XYZ file of C-alpha atoms in Angstrom:
333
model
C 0.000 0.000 0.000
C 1.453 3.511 -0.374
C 0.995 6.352 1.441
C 0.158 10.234 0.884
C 0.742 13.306 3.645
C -2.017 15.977 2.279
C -1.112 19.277 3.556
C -2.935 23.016 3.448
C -0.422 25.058 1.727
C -0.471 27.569 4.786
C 2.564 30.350 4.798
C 5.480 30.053 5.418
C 5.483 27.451 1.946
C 8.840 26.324 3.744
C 7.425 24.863 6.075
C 5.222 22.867 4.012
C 8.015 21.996 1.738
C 9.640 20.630 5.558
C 7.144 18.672 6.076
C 6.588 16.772 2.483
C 11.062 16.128 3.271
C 9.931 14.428 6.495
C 7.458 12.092 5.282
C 9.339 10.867 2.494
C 12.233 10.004 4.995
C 9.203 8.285 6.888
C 8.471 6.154 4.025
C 5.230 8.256 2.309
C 5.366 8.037 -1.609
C 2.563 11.247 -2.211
C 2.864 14.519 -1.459
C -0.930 16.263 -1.257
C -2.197 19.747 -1.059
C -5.237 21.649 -0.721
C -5.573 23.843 -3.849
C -7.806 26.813 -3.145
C -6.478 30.080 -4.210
C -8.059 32.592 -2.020
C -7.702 30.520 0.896
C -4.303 29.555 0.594
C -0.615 29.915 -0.983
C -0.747 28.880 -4.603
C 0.198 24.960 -4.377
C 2.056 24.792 -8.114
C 4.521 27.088 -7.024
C 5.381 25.037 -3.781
C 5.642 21.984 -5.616
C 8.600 22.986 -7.586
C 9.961 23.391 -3.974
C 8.765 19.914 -3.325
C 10.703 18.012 -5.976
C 13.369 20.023 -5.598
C 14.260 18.930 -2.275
C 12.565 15.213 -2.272
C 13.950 12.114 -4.321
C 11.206 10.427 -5.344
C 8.122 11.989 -3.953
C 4.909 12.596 -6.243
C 3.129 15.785 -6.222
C -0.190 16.685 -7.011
C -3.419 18.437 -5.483
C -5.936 17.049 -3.436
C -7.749 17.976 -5.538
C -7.843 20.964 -8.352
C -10.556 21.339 -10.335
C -11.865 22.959 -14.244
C -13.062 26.727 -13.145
C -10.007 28.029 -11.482
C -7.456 28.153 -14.017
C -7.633 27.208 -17.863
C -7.712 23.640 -18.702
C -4.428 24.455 -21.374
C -2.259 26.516 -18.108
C -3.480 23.578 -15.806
C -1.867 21.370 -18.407
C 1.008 23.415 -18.892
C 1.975 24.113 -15.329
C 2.310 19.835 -14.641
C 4.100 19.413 -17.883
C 6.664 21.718 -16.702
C 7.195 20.411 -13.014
C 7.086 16.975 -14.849
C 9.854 18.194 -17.339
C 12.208 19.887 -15.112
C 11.424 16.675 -12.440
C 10.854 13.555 -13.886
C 7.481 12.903 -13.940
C 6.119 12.940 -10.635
C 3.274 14.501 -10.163
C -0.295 13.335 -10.483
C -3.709 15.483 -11.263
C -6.027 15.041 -8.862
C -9.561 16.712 -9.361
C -12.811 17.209 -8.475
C -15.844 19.877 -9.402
C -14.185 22.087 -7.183
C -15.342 23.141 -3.767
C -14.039 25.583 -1.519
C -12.474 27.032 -4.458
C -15.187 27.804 -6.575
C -17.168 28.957 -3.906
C -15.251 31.598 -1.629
C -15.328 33.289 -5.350
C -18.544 32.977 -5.883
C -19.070 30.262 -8.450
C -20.979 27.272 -8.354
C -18.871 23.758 -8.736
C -18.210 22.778 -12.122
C -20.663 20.512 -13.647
C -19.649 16.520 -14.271
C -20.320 17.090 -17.998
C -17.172 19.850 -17.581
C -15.461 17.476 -15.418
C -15.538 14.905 -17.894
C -14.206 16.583 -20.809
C -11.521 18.625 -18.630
C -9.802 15.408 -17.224
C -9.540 14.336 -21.059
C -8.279 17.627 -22.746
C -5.450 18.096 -19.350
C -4.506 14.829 -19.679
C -3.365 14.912 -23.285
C -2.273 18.044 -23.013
C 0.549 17.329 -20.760
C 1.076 14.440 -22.384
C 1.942 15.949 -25.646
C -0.769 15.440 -27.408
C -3.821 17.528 -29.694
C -6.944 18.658 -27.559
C -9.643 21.360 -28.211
C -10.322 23.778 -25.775
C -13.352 25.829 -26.017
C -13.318 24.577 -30.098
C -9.390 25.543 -30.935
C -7.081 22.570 -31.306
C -4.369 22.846 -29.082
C -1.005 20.989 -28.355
C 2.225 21.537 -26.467
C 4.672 21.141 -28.866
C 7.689 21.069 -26.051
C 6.197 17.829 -24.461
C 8.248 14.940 -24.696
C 8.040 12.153 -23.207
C 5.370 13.708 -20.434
C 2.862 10.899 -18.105
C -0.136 12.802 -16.007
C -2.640 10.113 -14.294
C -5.541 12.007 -13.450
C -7.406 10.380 -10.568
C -11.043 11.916 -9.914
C -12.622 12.884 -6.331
C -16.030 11.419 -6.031
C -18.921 10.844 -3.819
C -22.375 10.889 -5.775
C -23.259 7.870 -8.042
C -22.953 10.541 -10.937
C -19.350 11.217 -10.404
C -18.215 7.872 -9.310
C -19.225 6.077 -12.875
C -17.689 9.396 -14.462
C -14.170 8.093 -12.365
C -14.773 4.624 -13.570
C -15.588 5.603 -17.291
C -12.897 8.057 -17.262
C -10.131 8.440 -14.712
C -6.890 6.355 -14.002
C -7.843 6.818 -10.258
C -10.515 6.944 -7.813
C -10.146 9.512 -4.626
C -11.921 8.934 -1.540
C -12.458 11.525 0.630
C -13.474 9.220 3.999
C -12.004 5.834 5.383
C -15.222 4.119 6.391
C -15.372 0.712 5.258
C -18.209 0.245 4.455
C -18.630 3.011 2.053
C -15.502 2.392 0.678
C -16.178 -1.538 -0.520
C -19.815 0.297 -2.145
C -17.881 2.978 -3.846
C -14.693 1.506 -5.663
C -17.674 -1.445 -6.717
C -19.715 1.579 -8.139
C -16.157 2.604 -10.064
C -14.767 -0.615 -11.172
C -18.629 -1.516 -12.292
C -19.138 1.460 -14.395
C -14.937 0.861 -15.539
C -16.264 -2.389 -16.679
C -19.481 -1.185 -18.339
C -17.471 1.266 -20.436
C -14.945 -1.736 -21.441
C -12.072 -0.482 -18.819
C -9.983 -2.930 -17.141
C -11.570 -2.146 -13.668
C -8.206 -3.311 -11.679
C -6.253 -0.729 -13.747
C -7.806 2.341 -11.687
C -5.837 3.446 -8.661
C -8.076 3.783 -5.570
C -7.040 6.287 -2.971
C -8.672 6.609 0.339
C -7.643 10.118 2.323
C -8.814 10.876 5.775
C -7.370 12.593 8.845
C -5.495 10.660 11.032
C -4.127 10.996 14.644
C -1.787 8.614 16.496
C -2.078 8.915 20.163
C -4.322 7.056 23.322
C -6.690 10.276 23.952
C -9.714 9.503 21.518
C -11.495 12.228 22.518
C -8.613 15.108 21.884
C -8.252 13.471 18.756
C -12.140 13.716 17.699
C -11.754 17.008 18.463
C -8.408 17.762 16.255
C -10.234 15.948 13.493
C -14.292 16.753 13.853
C -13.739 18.955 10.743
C -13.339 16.417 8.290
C -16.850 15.549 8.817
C -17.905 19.265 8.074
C -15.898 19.124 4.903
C -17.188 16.199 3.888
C -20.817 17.432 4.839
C -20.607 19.957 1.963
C -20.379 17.704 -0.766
C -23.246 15.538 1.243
C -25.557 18.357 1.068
C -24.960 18.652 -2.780
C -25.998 14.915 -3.223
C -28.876 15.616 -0.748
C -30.177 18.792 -3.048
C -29.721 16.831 -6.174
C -31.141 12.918 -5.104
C -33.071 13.800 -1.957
C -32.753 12.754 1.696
C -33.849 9.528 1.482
C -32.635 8.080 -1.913
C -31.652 5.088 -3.124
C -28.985 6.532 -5.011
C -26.740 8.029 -1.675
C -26.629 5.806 1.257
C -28.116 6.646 4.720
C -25.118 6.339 6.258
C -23.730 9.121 4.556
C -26.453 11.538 4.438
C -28.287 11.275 7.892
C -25.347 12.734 9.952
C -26.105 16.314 8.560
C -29.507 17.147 9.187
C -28.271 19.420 11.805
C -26.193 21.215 9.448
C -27.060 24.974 9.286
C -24.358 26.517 7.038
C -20.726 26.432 6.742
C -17.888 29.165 7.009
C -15.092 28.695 4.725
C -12.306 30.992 6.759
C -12.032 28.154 9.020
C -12.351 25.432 6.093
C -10.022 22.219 6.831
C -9.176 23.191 10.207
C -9.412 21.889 13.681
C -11.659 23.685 15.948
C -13.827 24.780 12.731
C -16.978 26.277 14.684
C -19.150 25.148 11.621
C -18.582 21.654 12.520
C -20.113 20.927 15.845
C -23.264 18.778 14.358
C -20.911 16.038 13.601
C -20.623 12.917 15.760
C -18.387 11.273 17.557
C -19.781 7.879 15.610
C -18.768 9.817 12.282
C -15.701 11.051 13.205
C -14.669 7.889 14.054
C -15.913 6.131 10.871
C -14.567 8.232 8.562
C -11.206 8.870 10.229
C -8.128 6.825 11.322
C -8.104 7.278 15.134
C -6.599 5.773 18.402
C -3.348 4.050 19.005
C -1.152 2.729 15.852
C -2.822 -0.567 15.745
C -5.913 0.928 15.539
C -5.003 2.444 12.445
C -3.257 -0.811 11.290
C -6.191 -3.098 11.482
C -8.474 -0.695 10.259
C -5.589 0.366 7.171
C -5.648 -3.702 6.183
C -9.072 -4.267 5.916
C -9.258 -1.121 3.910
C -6.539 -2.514 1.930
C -8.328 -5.835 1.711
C -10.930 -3.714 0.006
C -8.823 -2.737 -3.220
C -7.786 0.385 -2.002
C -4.203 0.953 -3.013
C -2.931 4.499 -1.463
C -4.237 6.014 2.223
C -3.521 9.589 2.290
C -2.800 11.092 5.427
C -4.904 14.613 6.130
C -2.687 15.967 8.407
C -4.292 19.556 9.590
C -3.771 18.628 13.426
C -1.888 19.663 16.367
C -0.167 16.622 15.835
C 1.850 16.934 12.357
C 5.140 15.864 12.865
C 3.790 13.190 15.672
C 1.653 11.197 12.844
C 4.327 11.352 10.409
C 6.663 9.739 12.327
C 4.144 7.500 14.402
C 3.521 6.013 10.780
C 6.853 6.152 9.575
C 8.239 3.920 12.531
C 5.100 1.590 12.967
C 2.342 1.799 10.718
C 3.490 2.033 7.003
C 6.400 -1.086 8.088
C 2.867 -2.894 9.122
C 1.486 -2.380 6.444
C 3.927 -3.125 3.763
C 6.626 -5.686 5.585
């Protein structure tokens, strides 16, 4: 199994770039970051920083998205990093959340989605794409790889991953929801004559090493806010009570009133008290290290390939080496 550290890209960058150096020593093969431009330091121009002073590490957002920046600059921006660097960094996307709407703008539709994951891809690959009806291609591109792996929740966007993406992002580490989501992917990968095994599955979720359950709930109760956003979409769009989103993902927020995106991704959000303990705990990797062992193997029993760390916690540097020295040996000895 390999292992991400997803980061906000909070000033000072080098401190972020310190903390990607620390978890490759500690064995993590992904480097993650937010990438929401009004909230936060532009996360392209930290990578460079990244792969600068990694070996190996790949570098990518968790997750971008087709309204922020032009699907030809998007492009552009990893076929340079993957030119000056080797190849190592990955697109990861989504219709776009907090970035789309601190400026005011709805999340991109699927049908966008869709075609924007096709036209970067190429792209920064080397090859012809139209964008907005012009052919376009890089002609400096040689030799260039970009996996784009898709953020999903919604039965929509999951068979849009399986018809279209090399990889399937998770944004929760419940089991449960997990095996019923990668089988909605590789199904619809299947249905559109995919090889269903070919699709990387990534599972990200906070996660706090330590004995005091109920400081870490706390450190990591706003993962269920986050979450709750994209929730309420599904909930707008299918219903409350559809067949199409499962109850155990929906009936947590009915308490939900609104959501402040100042404190978006943090610990102690305020906008975040309606969310369980019970959630909290299903959705993120809590407790001692063997808690997160056994509960890391039967989510690797499931088919899921990479567990990214979210690590927006008093705890950064704690987790990174707690898994370092015990969990990702466990995992892959």
């Amino acid at each position: 199994m390999d292992f991400g550290l997803v980061l906000q890209t909070d000033p000072p960058a080098s401190g972020v770039v310190g903390l990607m150096r620390r978890a490759e020593r500690n064995g993590f093969r992904y480097g993650w970051t937010f990438d929401s431009a009004v909230l936060w330091q532009e996360p392209f121009v930290i990578y460079s920083r990244i792969l600068e002073h990694t070996e190996t590490m790949i570098v990518g957002p968790m997750v971008t998205n087709p309204g922020t920046r032009t699907w030809e600059v998007t492009a552009s921006t990893f076929a340079t990093l993957n030119d000056m660097y080797g190849n190592r960094t990955v697109c990861g996307i989504g219709r776009g959340d907090s970035a789309m709407r601190v400026a005011g703008r709805k999340p991109n539709t699927l049908a966008r989605l869709g075609e924007a994951m096709g036209v970067i891809r190429d792209l920064a690959e080397g090859r012809e794409a139209v964008v907005d009806g012009q052919p376009l291609r890089l002609p400096w591109v040689q030799g260039g790889k970009l996996p784009v792996w898709m953020a999903a929740y919604g039965p929509k966007a999951l068979a849009l991953a399986g018809q279209k993406a090399d990889g399937f992002i998770l944004q929760l580490a419940d089991p449960y929801l997990t095996e019923s989501m990668i089988n909605a992917v590789r199904t619809a990968a299947s249905d559109a004559g995919r090889d269903p095994d070919a699709i990387t599955i990534c599972v990200s979720a906070p996660a706090y090493v330590g004995d005091d359950l109920a400081h870490a709930r706390d450190q990591c109760r706003w993962f269920g806010g986050m979450v709750g956003n994209h929730v309420a979409d599904l909930v707008s769009r299918y219903g409350e009570h559809s067949d199409l989103v499962p109850e155990a993902l929906t009936s947590y927020i009915k308490s939900r009133e609104g959501y402040d995106y100042s404190h978006h991704g943090r610990a102690g959000n305020p906008s975040t008290d309606f969310v369980p303990d019970e959630i909290v705990d299903r959705f993120c990797l809590l407790g001692p290290a063997e808690a997160h062992i056994e509960k890391l193997r039967t989510l690797r029993d499931l088919g899921v390939d990479q567990f990214a760390v979210y690590n927006m916690h008093d705890a950064k540097e704690v987790t990174i080496d707690a898994y370092g020295a015990e969990i990702i040996p466990a995992l892959n000895g």
